Coordinates of C-alpha atoms and ligand atoms in Angstrom, one line a residue:
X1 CA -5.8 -6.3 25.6
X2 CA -5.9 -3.3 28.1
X3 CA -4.5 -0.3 27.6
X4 CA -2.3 1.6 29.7
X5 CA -3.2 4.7 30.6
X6 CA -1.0 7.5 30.9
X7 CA -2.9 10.9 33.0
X8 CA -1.9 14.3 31.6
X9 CA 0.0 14.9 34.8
X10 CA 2.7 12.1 34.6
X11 CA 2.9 12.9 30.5
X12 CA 6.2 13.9 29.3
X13 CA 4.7 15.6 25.4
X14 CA 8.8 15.6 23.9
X15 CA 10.0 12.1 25.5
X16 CA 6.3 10.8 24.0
X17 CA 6.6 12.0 21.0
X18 CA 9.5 10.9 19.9
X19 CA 8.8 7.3 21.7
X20 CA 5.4 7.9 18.9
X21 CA 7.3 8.9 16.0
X22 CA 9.9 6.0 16.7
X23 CA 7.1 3.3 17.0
X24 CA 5.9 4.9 13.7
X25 CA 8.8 4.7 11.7
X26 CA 9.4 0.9 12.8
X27 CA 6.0 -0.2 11.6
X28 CA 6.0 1.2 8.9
X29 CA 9.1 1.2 7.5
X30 CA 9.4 2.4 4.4
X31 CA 6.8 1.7 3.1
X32 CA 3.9 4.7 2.3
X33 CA 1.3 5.2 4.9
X34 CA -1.3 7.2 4.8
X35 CA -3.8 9.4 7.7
X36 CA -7.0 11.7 7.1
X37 CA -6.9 14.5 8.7
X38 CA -10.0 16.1 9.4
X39 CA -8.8 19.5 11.7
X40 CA -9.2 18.4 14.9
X41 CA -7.2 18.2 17.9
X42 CA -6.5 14.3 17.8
X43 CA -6.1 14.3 13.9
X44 CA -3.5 17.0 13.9
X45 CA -1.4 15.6 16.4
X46 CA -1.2 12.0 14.9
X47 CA -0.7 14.4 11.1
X48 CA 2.6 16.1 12.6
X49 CA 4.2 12.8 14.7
X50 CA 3.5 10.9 11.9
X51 CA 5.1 13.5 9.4
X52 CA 8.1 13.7 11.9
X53 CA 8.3 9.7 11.8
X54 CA 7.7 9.3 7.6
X55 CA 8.3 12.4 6.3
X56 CA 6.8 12.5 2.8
X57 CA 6.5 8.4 3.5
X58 CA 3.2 9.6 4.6
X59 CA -0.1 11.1 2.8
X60 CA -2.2 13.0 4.2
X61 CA -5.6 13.8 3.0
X62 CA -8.7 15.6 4.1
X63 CA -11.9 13.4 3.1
X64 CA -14.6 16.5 2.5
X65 CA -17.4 13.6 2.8
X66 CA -20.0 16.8 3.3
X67 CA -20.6 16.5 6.9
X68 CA -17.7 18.8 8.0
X69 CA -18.5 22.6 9.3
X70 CA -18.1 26.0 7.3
X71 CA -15.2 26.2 5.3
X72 CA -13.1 23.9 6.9
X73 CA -11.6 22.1 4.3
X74 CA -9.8 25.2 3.4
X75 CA -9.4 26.0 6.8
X76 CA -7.4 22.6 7.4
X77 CA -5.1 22.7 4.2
X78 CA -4.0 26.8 5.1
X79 CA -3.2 26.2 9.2
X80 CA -0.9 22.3 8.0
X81 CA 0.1 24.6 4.7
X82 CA 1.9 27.3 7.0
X83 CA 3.5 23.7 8.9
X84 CA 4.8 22.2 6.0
X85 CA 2.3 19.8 5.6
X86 CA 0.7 19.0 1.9
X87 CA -3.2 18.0 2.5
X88 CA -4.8 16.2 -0.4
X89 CA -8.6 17.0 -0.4
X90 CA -10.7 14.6 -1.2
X91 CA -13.9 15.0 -2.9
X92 CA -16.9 12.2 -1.3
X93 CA -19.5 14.2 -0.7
X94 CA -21.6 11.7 -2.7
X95 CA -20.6 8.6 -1.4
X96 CA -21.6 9.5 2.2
X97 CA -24.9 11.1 1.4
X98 CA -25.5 8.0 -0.6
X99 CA -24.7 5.6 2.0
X100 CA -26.4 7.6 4.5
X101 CA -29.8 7.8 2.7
X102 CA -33.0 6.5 4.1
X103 CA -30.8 5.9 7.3
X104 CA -32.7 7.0 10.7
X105 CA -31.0 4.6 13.2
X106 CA -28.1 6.7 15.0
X107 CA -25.9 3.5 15.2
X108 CA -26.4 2.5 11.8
X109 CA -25.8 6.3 10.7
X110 CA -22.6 6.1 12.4
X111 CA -21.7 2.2 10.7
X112 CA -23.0 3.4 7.4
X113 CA -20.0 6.3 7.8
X114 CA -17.2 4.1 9.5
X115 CA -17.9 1.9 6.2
X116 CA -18.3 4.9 3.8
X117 CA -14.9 6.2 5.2
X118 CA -12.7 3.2 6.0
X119 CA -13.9 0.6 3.5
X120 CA -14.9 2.8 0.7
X121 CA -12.9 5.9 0.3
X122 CA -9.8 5.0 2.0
X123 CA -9.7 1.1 1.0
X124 CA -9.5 3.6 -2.5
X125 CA -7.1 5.6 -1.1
X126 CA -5.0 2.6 -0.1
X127 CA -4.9 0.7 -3.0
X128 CA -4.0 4.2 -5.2
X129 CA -1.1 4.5 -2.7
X130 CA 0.1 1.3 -2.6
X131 CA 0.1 2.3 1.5
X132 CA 0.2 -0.6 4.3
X133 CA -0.8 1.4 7.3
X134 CA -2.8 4.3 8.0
X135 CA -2.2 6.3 11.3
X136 CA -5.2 7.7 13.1
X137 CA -6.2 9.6 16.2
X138 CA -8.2 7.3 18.4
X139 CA -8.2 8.2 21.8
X140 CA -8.8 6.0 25.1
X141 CA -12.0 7.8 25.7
X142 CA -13.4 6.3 22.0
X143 CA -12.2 3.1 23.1
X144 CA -14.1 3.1 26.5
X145 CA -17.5 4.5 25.1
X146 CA -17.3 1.8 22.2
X147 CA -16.4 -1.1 24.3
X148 CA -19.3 -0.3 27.0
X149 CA -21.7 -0.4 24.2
X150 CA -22.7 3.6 25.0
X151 CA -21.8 4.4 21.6
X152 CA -20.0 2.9 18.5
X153 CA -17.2 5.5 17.9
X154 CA -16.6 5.4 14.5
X155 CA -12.7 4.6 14.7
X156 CA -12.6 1.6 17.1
X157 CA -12.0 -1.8 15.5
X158 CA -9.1 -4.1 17.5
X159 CA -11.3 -3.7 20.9
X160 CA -14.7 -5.1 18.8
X161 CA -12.6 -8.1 17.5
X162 CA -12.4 -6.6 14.3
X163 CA -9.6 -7.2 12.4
X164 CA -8.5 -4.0 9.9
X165 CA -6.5 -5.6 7.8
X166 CA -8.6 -8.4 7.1
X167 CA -11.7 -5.9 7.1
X168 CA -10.2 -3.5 5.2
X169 CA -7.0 -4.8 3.7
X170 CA -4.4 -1.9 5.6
X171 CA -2.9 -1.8 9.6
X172 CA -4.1 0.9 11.7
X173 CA -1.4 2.2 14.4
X174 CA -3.2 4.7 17.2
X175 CA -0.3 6.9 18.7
X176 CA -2.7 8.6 20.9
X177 CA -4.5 5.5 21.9
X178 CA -3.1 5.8 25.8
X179 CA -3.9 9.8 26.1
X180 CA -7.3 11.4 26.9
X181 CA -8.2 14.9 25.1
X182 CA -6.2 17.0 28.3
X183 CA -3.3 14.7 27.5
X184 CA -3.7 15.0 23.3
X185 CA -3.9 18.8 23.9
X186 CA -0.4 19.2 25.5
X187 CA 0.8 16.7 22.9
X188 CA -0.8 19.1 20.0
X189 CA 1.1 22.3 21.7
X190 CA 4.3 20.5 22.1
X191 CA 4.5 19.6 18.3
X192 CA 4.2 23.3 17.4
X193 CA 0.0 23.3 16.3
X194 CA -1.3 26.8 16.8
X195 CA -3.8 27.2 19.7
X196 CA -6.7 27.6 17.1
X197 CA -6.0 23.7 16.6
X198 CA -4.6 22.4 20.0
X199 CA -7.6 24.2 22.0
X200 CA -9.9 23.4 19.6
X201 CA -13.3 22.0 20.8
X202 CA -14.2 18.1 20.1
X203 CA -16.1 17.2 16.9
X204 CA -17.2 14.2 16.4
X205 CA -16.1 11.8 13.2
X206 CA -19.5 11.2 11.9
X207 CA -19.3 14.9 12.1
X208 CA -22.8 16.8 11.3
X209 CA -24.6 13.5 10.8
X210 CA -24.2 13.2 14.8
X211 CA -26.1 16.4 14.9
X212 CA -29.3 15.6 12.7
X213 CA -31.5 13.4 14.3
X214 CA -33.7 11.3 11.9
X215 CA -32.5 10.6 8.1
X216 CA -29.6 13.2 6.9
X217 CA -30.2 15.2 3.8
X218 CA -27.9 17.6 2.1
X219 CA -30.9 20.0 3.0
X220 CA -30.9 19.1 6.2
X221 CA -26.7 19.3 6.4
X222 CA -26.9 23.1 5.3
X223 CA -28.9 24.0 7.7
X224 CA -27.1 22.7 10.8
X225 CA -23.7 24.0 8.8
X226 CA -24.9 27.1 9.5
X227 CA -26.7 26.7 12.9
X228 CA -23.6 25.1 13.7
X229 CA -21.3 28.3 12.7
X230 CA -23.4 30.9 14.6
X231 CA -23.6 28.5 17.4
X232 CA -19.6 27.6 17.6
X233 CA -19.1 32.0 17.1
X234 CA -21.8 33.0 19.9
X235 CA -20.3 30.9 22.5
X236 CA -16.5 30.6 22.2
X237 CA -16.4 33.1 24.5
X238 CA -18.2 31.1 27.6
X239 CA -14.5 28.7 27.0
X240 CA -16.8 25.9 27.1
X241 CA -15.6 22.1 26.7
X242 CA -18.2 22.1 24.0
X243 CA -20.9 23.6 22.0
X244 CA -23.5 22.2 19.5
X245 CA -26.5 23.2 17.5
X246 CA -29.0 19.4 17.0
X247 CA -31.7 19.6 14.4
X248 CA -34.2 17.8 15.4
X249 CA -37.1 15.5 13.2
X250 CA -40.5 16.3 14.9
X251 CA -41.4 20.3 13.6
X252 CA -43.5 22.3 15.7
X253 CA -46.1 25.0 15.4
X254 CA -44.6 28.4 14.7
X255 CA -45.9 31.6 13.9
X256 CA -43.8 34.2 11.0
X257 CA -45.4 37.4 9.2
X258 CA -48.6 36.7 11.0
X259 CA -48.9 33.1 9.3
X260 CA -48.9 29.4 10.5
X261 CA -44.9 28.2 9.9
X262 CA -44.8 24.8 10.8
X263 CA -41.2 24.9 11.4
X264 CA -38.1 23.0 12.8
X265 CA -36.3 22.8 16.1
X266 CA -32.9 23.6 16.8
X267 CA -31.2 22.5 20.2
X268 CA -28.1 23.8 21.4
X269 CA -26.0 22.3 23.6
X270 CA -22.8 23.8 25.8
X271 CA -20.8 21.3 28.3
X272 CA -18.3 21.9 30.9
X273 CA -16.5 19.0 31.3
X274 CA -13.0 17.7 31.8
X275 CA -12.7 14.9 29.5
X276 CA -16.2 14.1 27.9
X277 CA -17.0 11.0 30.3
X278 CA -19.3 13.0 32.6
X279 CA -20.4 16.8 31.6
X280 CA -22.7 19.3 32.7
X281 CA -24.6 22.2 30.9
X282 CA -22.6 25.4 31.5
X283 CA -24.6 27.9 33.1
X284 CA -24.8 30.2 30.1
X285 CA -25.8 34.0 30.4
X286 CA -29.6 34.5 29.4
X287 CA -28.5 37.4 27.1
X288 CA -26.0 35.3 25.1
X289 CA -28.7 32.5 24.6
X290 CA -31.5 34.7 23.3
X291 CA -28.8 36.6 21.1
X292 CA -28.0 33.1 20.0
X293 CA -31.9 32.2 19.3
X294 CA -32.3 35.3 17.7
X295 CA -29.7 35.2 15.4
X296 CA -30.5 31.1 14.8
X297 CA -34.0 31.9 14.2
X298 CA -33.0 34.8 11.7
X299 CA -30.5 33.1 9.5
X300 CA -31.2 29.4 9.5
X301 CA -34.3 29.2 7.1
X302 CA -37.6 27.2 8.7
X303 CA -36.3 27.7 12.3
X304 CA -39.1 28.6 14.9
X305 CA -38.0 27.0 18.1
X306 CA -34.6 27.1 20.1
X307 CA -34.0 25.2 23.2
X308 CA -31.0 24.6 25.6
X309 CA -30.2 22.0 27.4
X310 CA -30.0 21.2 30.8
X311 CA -30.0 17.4 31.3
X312 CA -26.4 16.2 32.9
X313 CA -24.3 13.5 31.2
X314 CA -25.1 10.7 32.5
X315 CA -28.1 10.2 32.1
X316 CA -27.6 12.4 28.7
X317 CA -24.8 11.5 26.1
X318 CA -23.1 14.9 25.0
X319 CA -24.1 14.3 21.4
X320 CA -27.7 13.3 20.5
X321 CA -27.4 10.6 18.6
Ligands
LIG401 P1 -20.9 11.4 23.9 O1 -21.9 11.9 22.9 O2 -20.6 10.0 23.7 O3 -19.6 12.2 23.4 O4 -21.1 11.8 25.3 C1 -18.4 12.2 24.2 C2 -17.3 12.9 23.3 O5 -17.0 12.1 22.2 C3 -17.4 12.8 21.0 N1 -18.0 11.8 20.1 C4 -17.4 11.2 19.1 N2 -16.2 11.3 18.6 N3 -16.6 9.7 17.0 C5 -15.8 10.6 17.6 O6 -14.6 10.7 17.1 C6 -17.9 9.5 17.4 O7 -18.6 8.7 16.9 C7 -18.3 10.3 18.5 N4 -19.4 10.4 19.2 C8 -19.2 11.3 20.2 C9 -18.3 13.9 21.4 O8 -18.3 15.0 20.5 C10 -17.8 14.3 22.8 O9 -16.7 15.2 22.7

């Protein structure tokens, strides 16, 4: 089945929102749904129709499966708190690490969390609930990328002949399914999110096992937490579409206190784009990538190279796995 799309310039956010929320409530019913939430744009849009459709019909919950960034659980729960939203966190911080252990492939890292997350932990979720549906925030781009085979997003089932509720016992209904990221931003302001969410910067749902190439570690993980924070704080101001810090697998010859430091490699990465299906690097100021280096090579421990990217998607992906 195709889907229609509908450009950000012919989208009316209140008349599809309600249309959304409407849709929701008649699927549904009255019976208990449930959604994860994980802070993003797309997330937080489908939280607050879905809320506006189910009330407390619907669960929310934050899965804190230890790939996320610096304190945003907390983050999440305070910003949906102040919105009227209760966010059940959910500790599986084991569960992924353990399914993702000895796992180098990037498409099996990224089945190995659609399974951890969607079988696992939410089939849990489910059952606990007694739920029927859960909502989610699939976007058309996710559904393009998966179904020409450039990369498995980890939320697209229907469009691989995949069956949810015989894979994993629930429905999944996709409000956003017809809107690209311009179009799920105006949605997001429309429902009231703050700008801190609705002009938030993608992330992907495998999260910072997209961003570790080679097997991830909870070693590993803390170390492009952090690259990842200084990265996201030194270049918010360039207004970006993107920005990412990649740790990469091969190390490289450094040289600290005067001693051989056979250390790791950080790439960053900053893309202007309109909707993630081409991108360019953004022409950075020098200054603000050596402060960036130098502040990356000072607080992420074992760091001795930094590089930037300039390769274009296509031929590059944004992410690098
Ligand atoms: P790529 O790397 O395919 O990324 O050029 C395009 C956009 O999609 C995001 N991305 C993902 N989002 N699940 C997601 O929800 C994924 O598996 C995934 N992979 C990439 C990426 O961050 C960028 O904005």
């Amino acid at each position: 089945m195709s889907i229609k799309e509908i450009p950000v310039a012919s989208l009316d956010a209140e008349k599809f929102i309600e249309e959304q929320a409407g849709l929701i409530h008649r699927e549904a019913g009255a019976q208990p749904a449930v959604n994860a939430l994980s802070g993003g744009v797309d997330s937080s849009a489908v939280t607050l129709i879905g809320h506006r459709a189910l009330g407390d019909g619907l669960k929310t919950y934050f899965i804190e499966n230890g790939l996320m960034r610096e304190g945003e659980a907390e983050k999440v729960v305070a910003v949906f708190r102040g919105l009227g939203v209760h966010v059940q966190v959910v500790d599986a911080r084991k569960e992924f690490l353990d399914a993702l252990k000895g796992i180098t492939d990037p498409e099996e890292k990224r089945e190995a969390v659609t399974q951890t997350f969607y079988k696992k932990v939410f089939g849990r979720l489910v059952r606990e609930s007694g739920a029927k549906c859960l909502l989610q925030g699939t976007i058309l781009t996710d559904v393009d990328e998966t179904v020409a085979g450039i990369k498995r997003q980890h939320n697209v089932f229907e469009q691989l002949g995949i069956n949810p509720e015989e894979a994993f016992g629930y429905k999944i209904l996709e409000p956003l399914v017809q809107l690209r990221k311009d179009g799920v931003r105006k949605i997001a302001e429309a429902l009231g999110l703050p700008a801190s969410v609705y002009k938030r910067i993608p992330f992907p749902g495998p999260a910072l096992a997209a961003r570790i190439i080679g097997e991830v570690t909870s070693e590993k993980l803390d170390l492009v937490r952090r690259a990842t924070a200084i990265t996201e704080e030194i270049l918010a101001p360039t207004g970006a579409f993107q920005y990412m810090a990649i740790l990469h697998e091969d190390r490289v010859t450094g040289v600290r206190d005067g001693k051989r430091d056979f250390g790791m490699q950080i790439e960053i990465r900053c893309w202007d784009s309109l909707d993630a299906r081409r991108a360019i690097p953004t022409r950075v100021k020098w200054e603000t990538l050596e402060a960036l280096s130098l502040k990356i090579l000072a607080e992420v421990p074992g760091v001795v190279s930094v590089t930037y990217n300039i390769a274009p998607k296509p031929p590059s992906t944004m992410e690098a796995i």
